[in-house]
Amino acid sequence: MDVMRVLHMVGGAGDTSYASNSSLQKIAISKARSMVEDSILNLYGTSFQESLNIADLGCSSGPNTLLVIKEIIDVTHERCSQLQRSMPELRLFLNDLPGNDFNTIFMSLPAFYDTLKEEKGLPLGTCFIAGVPGSFYGRLFPINFLDFVHSSYSVHWLSQVPQGLQSDMGLPLNKGNIYMAKSSPPAVFKAYLDQFQSDFSLFLNLRSEEMTCGGRMVQTLMGRKGEEPSSGDCCHLWELLAQALKGMVSQGVIKEAKLDSFDLPWYTPSVKELKAVIAMEGSFVLDQLQITEINWDTNDNDDSEYYFFDKKASGQNVAKYVRAVTESLLANHFGAEIIDELFEKYAENVGEHLAKEKTKHVNIIFSMAKKV
Amino acid sequence: MDVMRVLHMVGGAGDTSYASNSSLQKIAISKARSMVEDSILNLYGTSFQESLNIADLGCSSGPNTLLVIKEIIDVTHERCSQLQRSMPELRLFLNDLPGNDFNTIFMSLPAFYDTLKEEKGLPLGTCFIAGVPGSFYGRLFPINFLDFVHSSYSVHWLSQVPQGLQSDMGLPLNKGNIYMAKSSPPAVFKAYLDQFQSDFSLFLNLRSEEMTCGGRMVQTLMGRKGEEPSSGDCCHLWELLAQALKGMVSQGVIKEAKLDSFDLPWYTPSVKELKAVIAMEGSFVLDQLQITEINWDTNDNDDSEYYFFDKKASGQNVAKYVRAVTESLLANHFGAEIIDELFEKYAENVGEHLAKEKTKHVNIIFSMAKKV
């Protein structure tokens, strides 16, 4: 599978689109807000540059894309007002894979610019927003170009399905699973970790070429709290999806070999693993790091005082946002015709699971500065 | 009508898409090639900059978009090979209105980058391609940013339908017409010229802010050879479309008032008018200017040795490319349901006309340098 050509969030604004099903990612962005603010203030408050080049890597499409951009603009504008300085020119580059629905983002820009003008009196020419299609596992920007890099829920996507998930004879090692699972053999855990180390190291190396000295980066990715790679806080989501696929195998809808040859290009590192790559690659200094948790059922959040658990609704909510991010990969491998049924089963599995145990996603949020 | 929000070439790659019906624009681009080459060589050959910021304004979507980019890369690469210098970093910005189909362009980029690597050995990181949605009648880029600006078949589009096409009482002055026509009253010609002067002057002024001193621009737009504003070489195309609309008015499919209130945001200047705005605005020095003609029926070109005229085929060919550029405006005003029938009638009208008289589009191609 050519991840770069296949992977994309579901486009448009329809019922199954990422734009309509990205409440989880929205919460993750809000949790990183103060770290983004600190980084921007540190960056701008020491240099007072006339312009800042800023990239959001893995921007996706939908309300979250402009939410991040708005946060960055807000905090810069607030700081400048306090200091009675005029705004720097913000050059904002939205990056995602070539299959991302940039059209929907672009069509919302005129209204976005109007809002900036109405709310803050910012004229056209304060912010320049451009789209940069391409994989962040390749060079995207000129050398010494970027002052600030933001990336949320993107770098847990690997550049490819790990190599080493087959035996020397070419037989699948991760039979019946689609990610690291309790029943996966050790070689599978090793293959996933190797791929993450190689990809994340490459990511940092490429960004260090593209960023200015002292430039800052804030990242949020899904991870796990402990070292055990198949722990529930990162893998159970996918085990339930594998169960739904297995159900379709036993019904004869999907061939067993087809399931055995599918694995997700995804990795949820521990903090220790993450720090090890950053230290080994050597271009960045870790500044802040924080672990937060978000309930699988995003309707059950800190603000929802009157939330009550409904197995069916919770299962469907989770299934919808998982579908919005995985449909392109699953449809490419299994065919588009299985998707509706698969996610019906998955919603049931998730509902049953949540009835037994409230489960949370583990998020690692961290900020770094490029070494001078 | 809010031109910025409504106007876009027909997206995708279907039968009526711009991508499938832009042979005219392709010929226009090929006619400007030597002027693009001269400008790039002049620019690069005097400065040998490490990077060049290049914008294509009104890039549209389809094979023509990357054709221009490829030309620019080709000529730079060739020159560098001759001089035994390494390639400058080309930062290519594709601009069009927010409704443009950027997704289709972006999805073709991985293959495009592969071609550059195979054909010329250019690694990723030589060319950075980004999309910049927005109207070129507003600021699009930072100050002193662009080294080279290219624009083909874009600046004949006005920022709005000219004001002054109604009487003081609000009655339409250009009844039965959709552009300047033989039967248009003098106020209509004045309104169109005023709008062009104001728009083109604004365009130059904005670009002069965005361009570096000595930066170069190459433009191709549709124009007319003489001073008579309703001359056939620019207006007949639209008179035949107005006739088709009138036919639908007499059949009761379109209300007369609806036709009377529709006018195109379009202007085809004479060379004299164009030069006058450039001189008056004052930021640019005209370098080269050339008039070329392209047959309405693009199958009848210099290469088509065995071409024979077929009224029906010619009419349909012209109707298809006119539809691909005007459908968004017409559907917005008259409703999408009239479009198929309208362009069937239009194809007939064009075929009848071409049977009587071989007709050509007049193109003005010119290059300029920003004053130092």
XYZ file of C-alpha atoms in Angstrom:
744
model
C 0.000 0.000 0.000
C 1.345 3.394 -1.004
C 0.319 5.314 2.132
C 1.130 8.696 0.639
C -1.253 8.150 -2.262
C -3.979 6.280 -0.381
C -4.295 7.883 3.049
C -6.599 10.851 3.461
C -9.307 11.884 5.868
C -12.798 11.572 4.353
C -13.321 14.811 2.380
C -16.285 17.134 1.921
C -18.797 18.015 4.612
C -21.117 14.992 4.465
C -22.300 12.669 7.208
C -19.202 10.457 7.177
C -16.704 13.253 6.426
C -13.792 14.086 8.653
C -15.104 17.667 8.806
C -18.289 16.366 10.494
C -16.519 13.769 12.651
C -13.457 15.309 14.198
C -14.608 16.182 17.712
C -11.751 14.109 19.156
C -9.141 16.057 17.226
C -10.824 19.320 18.258
C -10.481 18.415 21.934
C -6.842 17.446 21.363
C -6.175 20.839 19.770
C -7.787 22.665 22.691
C -5.622 20.697 25.150
C -2.465 21.838 23.346
C -3.521 25.450 23.211
C -1.487 26.758 26.116
C 1.643 25.067 24.821
C 1.104 26.616 21.387
C 0.682 30.002 23.069
C 3.853 29.629 25.121
C 5.839 28.623 22.070
C 4.599 31.459 19.894
C 5.205 33.976 22.656
C 8.682 32.658 23.292
C 9.420 32.787 19.611
C 7.964 36.177 18.818
C 8.738 37.818 22.156
C 12.453 37.353 21.730
C 12.845 38.333 18.106
C 9.939 40.648 17.090
C 10.396 39.544 13.511
C 8.501 41.360 10.788
C 7.230 38.092 9.409
C 6.829 34.559 10.696
C 6.689 31.446 8.532
C 4.409 28.914 10.171
C 3.427 25.418 9.058
C 0.652 23.136 10.216
C 1.668 19.633 9.187
C -1.222 17.252 8.687
C -3.776 20.064 8.656
C -6.607 17.860 7.347
C -9.826 19.541 6.226
C -12.733 20.875 8.227
C -13.278 23.206 11.177
C -10.147 22.007 13.002
C -7.848 23.231 10.243
C -8.751 26.864 10.693
C -9.154 26.459 14.470
C -5.405 25.955 14.844
C -4.647 28.818 12.488
C -7.051 31.055 14.405
C -5.353 30.169 17.724
C -1.972 31.111 16.301
C -3.306 34.388 14.947
C -5.167 35.137 18.199
C -2.195 34.676 20.462
C 0.136 36.674 18.220
C -2.399 39.476 17.922
C -3.003 39.580 21.682
C 0.699 39.745 22.416
C 1.262 42.514 19.899
C -1.613 44.527 21.375
C -0.110 44.191 24.866
C 3.262 45.333 23.579
C 1.692 47.995 21.353
C 3.550 46.617 18.372
C 2.065 46.059 14.937
C 1.333 42.476 13.903
C 4.065 40.539 12.123
C 3.132 39.247 8.692
C 1.979 35.665 9.319
C 2.711 33.284 6.448
C 0.717 30.189 7.207
C 1.323 26.985 5.287
C -1.264 24.223 5.529
C 0.255 20.858 4.744
C -1.321 17.480 4.245
C -1.034 14.563 1.835
C -2.026 15.245 -1.798
C -5.354 13.422 -1.354
C -6.488 15.782 1.417
C -9.568 17.873 0.656
C -7.875 21.255 0.324
C -10.784 22.590 -1.754
C -13.102 22.664 1.237
C -10.528 24.553 3.321
C -9.837 27.021 0.532
C -13.505 27.760 -0.052
C -13.893 28.695 3.596
C -11.029 31.205 3.492
C -12.916 34.290 2.248
C -15.265 34.042 5.253
C -12.283 33.407 7.519
C -10.516 36.547 6.298
C -13.762 38.490 6.816
C -13.863 37.275 10.418
C -10.296 38.418 11.054
C -11.200 41.819 9.726
C -14.410 42.130 11.738
C -13.110 40.702 15.004
C -9.650 42.166 15.098
C -9.537 44.768 12.363
C -6.820 42.741 10.636
C -6.630 43.779 6.976
C -5.953 41.375 4.120
C -2.187 41.172 3.953
C -1.626 40.334 7.630
C -2.044 36.619 7.084
C -1.155 34.734 3.946
C -2.530 31.211 3.868
C -1.237 28.673 1.351
C -1.693 24.935 0.879
C 1.361 22.696 0.620
C 0.501 19.161 -0.490
C 3.025 16.439 0.240
C 4.262 13.930 2.786
C 6.059 15.278 5.850
C 8.343 12.268 5.441
C 9.851 14.210 2.548
C 11.116 17.804 2.236
C 8.240 20.268 2.059
C 9.861 23.661 2.568
C 13.066 25.527 1.696
C 16.073 25.425 3.998
C 15.959 27.612 7.157
C 12.463 28.713 6.263
C 10.031 27.858 9.063
C 9.862 29.666 12.393
C 7.096 27.599 13.916
C 5.766 24.128 13.169
C 2.526 22.752 14.538
C 1.278 19.229 14.092
C -1.646 17.576 15.791
C -2.686 13.929 15.409
C -0.442 13.408 12.411
C 2.910 11.927 13.340
C 1.368 8.758 14.773
C 0.771 7.962 11.088
C 3.789 6.098 9.724
C 5.207 6.581 6.246
C 4.386 2.967 5.408
C 3.090 -0.247 6.889
C 6.148 -1.550 8.790
C 8.392 -3.917 6.911
C 9.015 -7.129 8.811
C 5.378 -8.063 9.328
C 5.948 -11.148 7.182
C 8.091 -14.178 7.875
C 11.120 -14.927 5.695
C 8.772 -17.077 3.638
C 6.459 -14.113 3.101
C 3.766 -15.382 5.458
C 1.891 -12.829 7.580
C 3.104 -12.715 11.186
C 0.276 -10.582 12.542
C -2.589 -12.902 11.597
C -6.030 -11.691 12.634
C -4.668 -8.397 13.921
C -4.380 -5.016 12.218
C -2.029 -3.338 14.698
C 0.070 -4.367 17.693
C -2.177 -6.578 19.795
C -1.928 -8.865 22.790
C -1.725 -11.856 20.456
C 0.953 -10.332 18.184
C 4.338 -12.105 18.198
C 7.463 -10.159 19.335
C 8.640 -9.605 15.751
C 5.540 -7.478 15.150
C 6.278 -5.175 18.087
C 9.846 -4.834 16.871
C 8.773 -4.069 13.306
C 6.408 -1.339 14.492
C 8.942 0.243 16.819
C 11.650 0.152 14.134
C 9.352 1.884 11.671
C 8.384 4.565 14.191
C 12.001 5.226 15.143
C 13.049 5.508 11.542
C 10.055 7.677 10.528
C 10.078 10.039 13.482
C 13.821 10.459 13.233
C 13.456 11.296 9.529
C 10.631 13.718 10.354
C 12.807 15.583 12.860
C 15.778 15.606 10.547
C 13.783 17.062 7.650
C 12.203 19.698 9.868
C 15.570 20.669 11.287
C 16.656 21.452 7.719
C 13.535 23.492 7.096
C 13.429 25.379 10.388
C 15.332 28.432 11.497
C 17.665 28.139 14.500
C 15.627 28.601 17.643
C 12.467 27.838 15.694
C 9.780 26.049 17.680
C 7.552 23.057 17.204
C 4.455 21.875 19.068
C 3.166 18.372 18.492
C 0.299 16.281 19.725
C 0.177 12.582 19.003
C -1.552 9.543 20.330
C 0.652 7.464 22.562
C 0.590 5.147 25.531
C 1.348 5.626 29.190
C 3.404 2.517 29.846
C 6.083 0.629 27.995
C 3.943 -2.420 27.231
C 3.286 -1.967 23.472
C -0.014 -3.817 23.372
C -1.527 -2.018 26.354
C -5.205 -1.207 26.069
C -4.823 2.563 26.119
C -3.425 2.581 22.625
C -4.337 -0.700 20.979
C -7.794 -1.654 22.094
C -9.441 0.696 19.616
C -7.878 -1.311 16.788
C -8.470 -4.702 18.362
C -12.190 -3.958 18.309
C -11.912 -3.040 14.640
C -9.986 -6.254 13.965
C -12.791 -8.152 15.708
C -15.356 -6.556 13.402
C -13.232 -7.554 10.389
C -12.876 -11.102 11.751
C -16.645 -11.286 12.101
C -16.911 -10.483 8.390
C -14.280 -13.132 7.619
C -16.365 -15.789 9.405
C -19.416 -14.650 7.421
C -17.410 -15.080 4.216
C -17.650 -11.375 3.296
C -13.899 -10.873 3.624
C -11.254 -13.471 2.781
C -9.030 -14.458 5.684
C -5.855 -13.812 3.704
C -7.069 -10.298 2.987
C -7.400 -9.566 6.696
C -4.056 -11.204 7.477
C -2.298 -8.960 4.978
C -3.716 -5.728 6.374
C -1.891 -3.717 9.033
C -2.201 -0.083 9.958
C 0.613 2.405 9.204
C 0.253 3.788 12.741
C 2.271 3.902 15.946
C 1.494 5.051 19.474
C 4.822 5.530 21.230
C 5.532 5.767 24.929
C 7.127 8.944 26.257
C 10.367 7.052 26.728
C 10.413 5.934 23.083
C 9.590 9.439 21.912
C 12.316 11.052 23.998
C 14.849 8.463 22.843
C 14.307 9.374 19.176
C 14.478 13.112 19.885
C 17.756 12.632 21.798
C 19.244 10.335 19.190
C 18.329 12.531 16.236
C 19.800 15.460 18.088
C 18.460 18.558 16.306
C 15.874 19.596 18.884
C 15.723 20.359 22.591
C 12.590 19.164 24.330
C 10.962 22.045 26.139
C 7.627 20.946 27.621
C 5.915 17.551 27.592
C 2.520 16.662 28.925
C 0.265 13.615 28.884
C -3.474 14.142 28.669
C -6.360 11.760 28.324
C -9.533 12.118 26.288
C -12.527 9.848 26.669
C -13.195 7.642 23.659
C -16.733 8.970 23.680
C -16.022 12.628 23.029
C -19.534 13.626 24.094
C -18.413 12.614 27.588
C -16.027 15.489 28.223
C -15.291 17.872 31.053
C -17.972 20.303 29.898
C -20.792 17.795 29.642
C -22.350 18.076 33.054
C -25.518 16.237 32.084
C -23.847 13.443 30.126
C -25.329 10.015 30.577
C -23.936 6.888 28.981
C -25.829 5.327 26.087
C -24.084 2.241 24.723
C -25.384 2.643 21.207
C -24.762 6.385 20.879
C -21.267 6.110 22.336
C -20.337 3.251 20.036
C -21.590 5.152 17.004
C -19.801 8.339 17.975
C -16.452 6.553 18.222
C -17.089 4.531 15.055
C -17.817 7.710 13.113
C -14.575 9.457 13.933
C -12.537 6.280 13.453
C -14.204 5.774 10.071
C -13.430 9.354 9.006
C -9.701 8.751 9.433
C -9.382 5.103 8.308
C -11.920 4.734 5.509
C -9.442 5.537 2.721
C -7.047 2.792 3.890
C -9.732 0.189 4.543
C -11.618 0.831 1.301
C -8.364 0.644 -0.646
C -7.546 -2.777 0.813
C -10.942 -4.429 1.350
C -13.118 -2.558 -1.158
C -15.522 0.304 -0.502
C -18.529 -2.031 -0.358
C -17.670 -3.464 3.064
C -17.278 -0.126 4.842
C -20.867 0.542 6.000
C -21.296 -2.931 7.441
C -17.842 -2.925 9.017
C -18.496 0.253 10.934
C -21.930 -0.915 12.065
C -20.278 -3.944 13.644
C -17.458 -1.810 14.991
C -19.917 0.619 16.615
C -21.537 -2.350 18.378
C -18.160 -3.677 19.562
C -17.152 -0.259 20.872
C -20.503 0.187 22.636
C -20.186 -3.213 24.326
C -16.665 -2.405 25.416
C -17.553 1.018 26.808
C -20.456 -0.510 28.743
C -17.854 -2.522 30.628
C -15.099 0.047 30.922
C -14.791 3.784 30.342
C -11.744 4.086 28.101
C -9.500 6.990 27.240
C -7.094 7.968 24.495
C -3.634 8.892 25.723
C -2.227 12.043 24.130
C 1.358 13.194 24.310
C 1.735 16.934 23.761
C 5.226 18.349 23.590
C 7.107 21.418 22.465
C 10.650 21.624 21.195
C 13.096 24.238 19.983
C 15.584 23.724 17.184
C 19.078 23.862 18.609
C 21.019 26.983 17.774
C -22.935 38.609 -8.268
C -19.919 38.044 -6.048
C -17.433 37.082 -8.764
C -14.770 35.960 -6.300
C -17.106 33.427 -4.725
C -18.928 32.321 -7.875
C -16.358 32.175 -10.673
C -14.391 29.005 -11.181
C -13.492 26.777 -14.093
C -15.477 23.519 -14.114
C -13.559 21.196 -11.760
C -12.700 17.490 -11.873
C -11.742 15.587 -14.992
C -15.175 14.829 -16.457
C -16.573 15.471 -19.908
C -17.484 19.132 -19.276
C -14.525 19.906 -17.003
C -12.006 22.605 -17.707
C -9.280 19.956 -17.461
C -10.822 18.153 -20.459
C -11.700 21.337 -22.378
C -8.795 23.719 -22.272
C -7.112 23.188 -25.622
C -7.435 26.908 -26.359
C -5.592 27.855 -23.194
C -2.929 25.245 -23.960
C -2.238 26.831 -27.347
C -2.093 30.266 -25.713
C 0.477 28.995 -23.212
C 2.617 27.524 -25.987
C 2.539 30.842 -27.867
C 3.902 32.656 -24.815
C 6.648 30.132 -24.194
C 9.516 32.058 -25.751
C 8.583 35.201 -23.819
C 8.498 33.227 -20.569
C 11.908 31.809 -21.420
C 13.382 35.223 -22.177
C 12.042 36.640 -18.933
C 13.289 33.809 -16.754
C 16.704 33.926 -18.405
C 16.938 37.670 -17.994
C 15.929 37.364 -14.380
C 18.103 34.440 -13.398
C 21.006 35.199 -15.715
C 21.673 38.543 -14.067
C 21.281 37.556 -10.429
C 21.974 33.799 -10.058
C 19.859 33.790 -6.923
C 19.814 30.701 -4.754
C 16.044 30.675 -4.779
C 13.317 32.180 -6.949
C 9.760 32.880 -5.807
C 7.422 32.381 -8.733
C 3.651 32.775 -8.940
C 1.190 31.626 -11.563
C -1.899 33.777 -11.110
C -5.117 32.179 -12.294
C -3.512 28.740 -12.557
C -6.843 26.906 -12.978
C -6.866 23.118 -12.752
C -5.923 20.493 -15.289
C -2.998 19.724 -17.568
C -2.322 23.403 -18.326
C -1.518 24.205 -14.706
C 1.510 21.964 -14.574
C 2.409 22.707 -18.206
C 3.348 26.271 -17.272
C 5.216 25.108 -14.182
C 7.074 22.534 -16.261
C 8.080 25.196 -18.817
C 9.491 27.380 -16.074
C 11.405 24.471 -14.542
C 12.645 23.336 -17.969
C 14.050 26.660 -19.016
C 15.735 27.271 -15.660
C 17.224 23.781 -15.659
C 18.496 24.137 -19.221
C 20.147 27.444 -18.454
C 21.795 26.115 -15.325
C 23.138 23.109 -17.239
C 24.633 25.426 -19.885
C 26.261 27.542 -17.195
C 27.245 24.483 -15.139
C 25.536 25.992 -12.105
C 23.315 24.095 -9.711
C 19.571 24.772 -9.923
C 18.126 27.552 -7.792
C 15.420 26.438 -5.381
C 12.159 27.136 -7.235
C 9.272 28.106 -4.967
C 6.214 27.903 -7.141
C 2.919 29.352 -5.966
C -0.238 28.358 -7.814
C -2.957 30.945 -7.367
C -6.592 30.909 -8.303
C -9.951 31.838 -6.750
C -11.011 29.788 -3.700
C -13.538 27.805 -5.773
C -10.821 26.469 -8.095
C -10.297 22.713 -8.066
C -6.932 22.637 -6.306
C -7.495 19.017 -5.205
C -7.081 17.722 -8.749
C -3.817 19.627 -9.181
C -2.479 18.486 -5.823
C -3.272 14.852 -6.491
C -1.227 14.986 -9.684
C 1.853 16.362 -7.906
C 3.460 13.081 -6.756
C 3.588 11.873 -10.376
C 4.854 15.301 -11.456
C 7.703 15.193 -8.946
C 8.513 11.653 -10.150
C 8.759 12.973 -13.717
C 11.164 15.722 -12.673
C 13.336 13.145 -11.012
C 13.280 10.706 -13.916
C 13.676 13.236 -16.713
C 16.131 15.640 -15.163
C 17.412 13.953 -12.030
C 15.910 16.764 -9.960
C 15.516 15.591 -6.359
C 12.586 16.527 -4.140
C 13.573 19.836 -2.647
C 14.423 21.576 -5.918
C 10.854 22.701 -6.501
C 8.332 23.530 -3.796
C 4.794 23.827 -5.104
C 2.080 25.439 -2.979
C -1.483 26.542 -3.642
C -2.533 30.106 -2.822
C -6.298 30.615 -2.991
C -7.560 34.175 -3.370
C -8.379 36.950 -5.807
C -5.500 38.668 -7.549
C -7.510 41.858 -7.068
C -6.394 41.633 -3.447
C -2.978 41.089 -1.838
C -1.846 37.492 -2.137
C 1.830 37.567 -1.178
C 4.170 39.326 1.249
C 5.924 42.536 0.277
C 8.942 42.261 -2.071
C 8.439 38.541 -2.296
C 7.933 37.473 -5.904
C 10.681 37.337 -8.513
C 8.542 36.198 -11.405
C 4.812 36.363 -12.077
C 3.056 34.473 -14.828
C -0.565 34.808 -15.752
C -2.337 33.395 -18.757
C -5.986 33.962 -19.699
C -6.815 35.399 -16.311
C -6.665 39.186 -16.254
C -9.386 39.554 -18.884
C -11.645 38.489 -15.980
C -12.784 41.589 -14.097
C -13.192 41.776 -10.329
C -16.919 42.417 -10.765
C -19.577 43.051 -13.361
C -18.995 46.716 -14.236
C -21.031 49.213 -12.300
C -22.892 51.614 -14.560
C -24.721 48.989 -16.606
C -28.017 50.293 -15.221
C -29.684 53.645 -15.794
C -30.163 56.062 -12.884
C -33.575 54.457 -12.461
C -31.932 51.022 -12.087
C -33.065 49.813 -15.524
C -30.662 47.591 -17.494
C -28.827 49.455 -20.241
C -27.386 46.412 -21.985
C -30.692 44.693 -22.745
C -30.372 41.432 -24.663
C -26.589 41.518 -24.507
C -24.189 39.892 -22.064
C -21.049 41.807 -23.013
C -20.146 44.791 -25.143
C -22.011 44.302 -28.399
C -22.804 46.233 -31.561
C -26.190 47.155 -30.129
C -24.845 48.266 -26.727
C -25.261 51.997 -25.903
C -22.123 54.133 -25.302
C -22.578 54.034 -21.497
C -21.990 50.286 -21.609
C -18.662 50.657 -23.409
C -17.632 53.322 -20.921
C -18.649 51.179 -17.923
C -16.621 48.241 -19.198
C -13.546 50.320 -19.978
C -13.717 52.051 -16.582
C -13.887 48.712 -14.801
C -10.944 47.329 -16.773
C -8.838 50.419 -16.123
C -9.581 50.331 -12.441
C -9.058 46.562 -12.103
C -5.905 46.275 -14.184
C -4.396 49.275 -12.463
C -5.164 47.708 -9.066
C -3.677 44.414 -10.262
C -0.426 46.114 -11.263
C -0.272 48.121 -8.081
C -0.738 45.046 -5.868
C 1.859 43.084 -7.813
C 4.328 45.941 -7.604
C 4.038 45.663 -3.798
C 4.556 41.920 -3.905
C 7.376 41.816 -6.449
C 11.068 42.404 -5.988
C 12.687 45.299 -7.877
C 13.586 44.100 -11.348
C 11.165 41.204 -10.955
C 9.473 40.099 -14.158
C 5.971 39.349 -15.294
C 4.620 37.628 -18.400
C 0.939 37.861 -19.201
C -1.369 36.585 -21.881
C -4.881 37.903 -22.173
C -7.597 38.025 -24.740
C -7.849 41.388 -26.435
C -8.776 43.044 -29.666
C -6.755 44.378 -32.574
C -8.533 47.671 -33.148
C -9.993 50.377 -30.952
C -13.629 49.646 -31.793
C -14.842 47.968 -28.573
C -17.575 45.867 -30.151
C -15.414 44.502 -32.944
C -16.015 40.901 -33.853
C -12.588 39.629 -32.833
C -13.418 39.971 -29.174
C -17.181 40.202 -28.848
C -18.721 37.856 -31.362
C -18.144 34.821 -29.175
C -20.437 36.363 -26.536
C -22.998 37.702 -29.025
C -23.594 34.127 -30.160
C -24.048 33.070 -26.533
C -26.472 35.969 -25.995
C -28.404 34.771 -29.078
C -28.714 31.308 -27.559
C -30.000 32.841 -24.320
C -32.439 35.012 -26.282
C -33.715 31.902 -28.010
C -34.485 30.430 -24.608
C -36.221 33.669 -23.591
C -38.534 33.433 -26.597
C -39.291 29.815 -25.675
C -40.193 30.965 -22.179
C -37.408 28.922 -20.539
C -35.607 32.051 -19.322
C -37.300 35.275 -18.210
C -36.351 38.329 -20.239
C -35.476 40.333 -17.118
C -33.098 37.577 -16.071
C -31.195 37.893 -19.346
C -31.229 41.699 -19.197
C -29.634 41.652 -15.763
C -26.758 39.349 -16.752
C -23.437 40.728 -17.961
C -20.019 39.110 -18.019
C -17.219 40.305 -15.725
C -14.833 40.236 -18.656
C -12.877 42.714 -20.765
C -10.830 42.400 -23.925
C -8.661 45.509 -24.168
C -6.857 46.931 -27.156
C -3.072 47.261 -26.995
C -3.487 51.015 -26.680
C -5.794 50.656 -23.659
C -3.454 48.153 -22.052
C -0.383 50.326 -22.536
C -2.226 53.360 -21.181
C -2.975 51.613 -17.868
C 0.598 50.329 -17.541
C 1.968 53.829 -18.157
C -0.515 55.499 -15.825
C -0.013 53.026 -12.976
C 3.720 53.504 -13.386
C 5.311 50.561 -11.535
C 6.308 48.489 -14.550
C 8.281 48.934 -17.756
C 6.866 47.142 -20.752
C 9.503 44.926 -22.286
C 8.006 42.847 -25.114
C 4.488 42.814 -26.560
C 3.115 40.565 -29.223
C -0.288 39.917 -30.767
C -1.148 36.382 -31.819
C -4.284 34.822 -33.157
C -5.782 31.417 -32.427
C -8.594 29.879 -34.421
C -11.843 29.528 -32.511
C -11.844 25.901 -33.515
C -8.680 24.767 -31.771
C -8.569 21.552 -33.802
C -7.779 23.801 -36.746
C -4.268 24.806 -35.723
C -0.905 25.090 -37.395
C -0.104 21.430 -36.742
C -3.297 20.015 -38.171
C -2.273 19.340 -41.731
C -5.279 17.155 -42.492
C -7.888 19.340 -40.807
C -11.203 19.627 -42.601
C -14.040 21.811 -41.430
C -17.094 20.140 -39.920
C -19.709 22.656 -38.810
C -21.088 20.485 -36.037
C -17.760 19.338 -34.617
C -16.314 22.856 -34.688
C -19.354 24.327 -32.979
C -19.236 21.704 -30.261
C -15.518 22.113 -29.686
C -15.883 25.857 -29.123
C -19.021 25.402 -26.991
C -17.234 22.938 -24.754
C -14.345 25.211 -23.862
C -16.606 28.225 -23.453
C -18.844 26.181 -21.153
C -15.890 25.049 -19.046
C -15.020 28.655 -18.204
C -18.498 30.233 -17.961
C -20.698 27.504 -16.466
C -20.228 28.640 -12.854
C -21.388 32.194 -13.682
C -24.290 31.136 -15.898
C -25.559 28.441 -13.525
C -25.369 30.875 -10.617
C -27.533 33.424 -12.463
C -29.882 31.323 -14.605
C -29.898 28.006 -12.708
C -27.963 24.837 -13.475
C -30.914 23.249 -15.296
C -30.605 25.444 -18.408
C -26.919 24.766 -19.026
C -27.088 21.639 -21.222
C -29.715 23.118 -23.538
C -27.984 26.496 -23.663
C -24.713 25.030 -24.847
C -26.432 22.827 -27.417
C -27.946 25.948 -28.968
C -24.663 27.794 -28.611
C -22.763 25.002 -30.385
C -25.212 25.306 -33.293
C -24.823 29.094 -33.427
C -21.049 28.829 -33.408
C -21.097 26.125 -36.095
C -23.326 28.285 -38.337
C -21.063 31.267 -37.811
C -17.861 29.354 -38.548
C -19.409 27.972 -41.727
C -19.611 31.549 -42.937
C -16.360 32.910 -41.569
C -13.229 31.429 -40.033
C -12.795 33.410 -36.811
C -9.861 33.880 -34.499
C -9.250 34.901 -30.911
C -6.856 37.809 -30.504
C -4.251 37.288 -27.805
C -2.008 39.945 -26.344
C 1.166 38.539 -24.812
C 3.480 40.911 -23.017
C 6.351 40.946 -20.577
C 7.216 43.633 -18.066
C 9.844 44.342 -15.437
C 9.173 46.044 -12.142
C 10.951 49.388 -12.088
C 14.033 49.518 -9.872
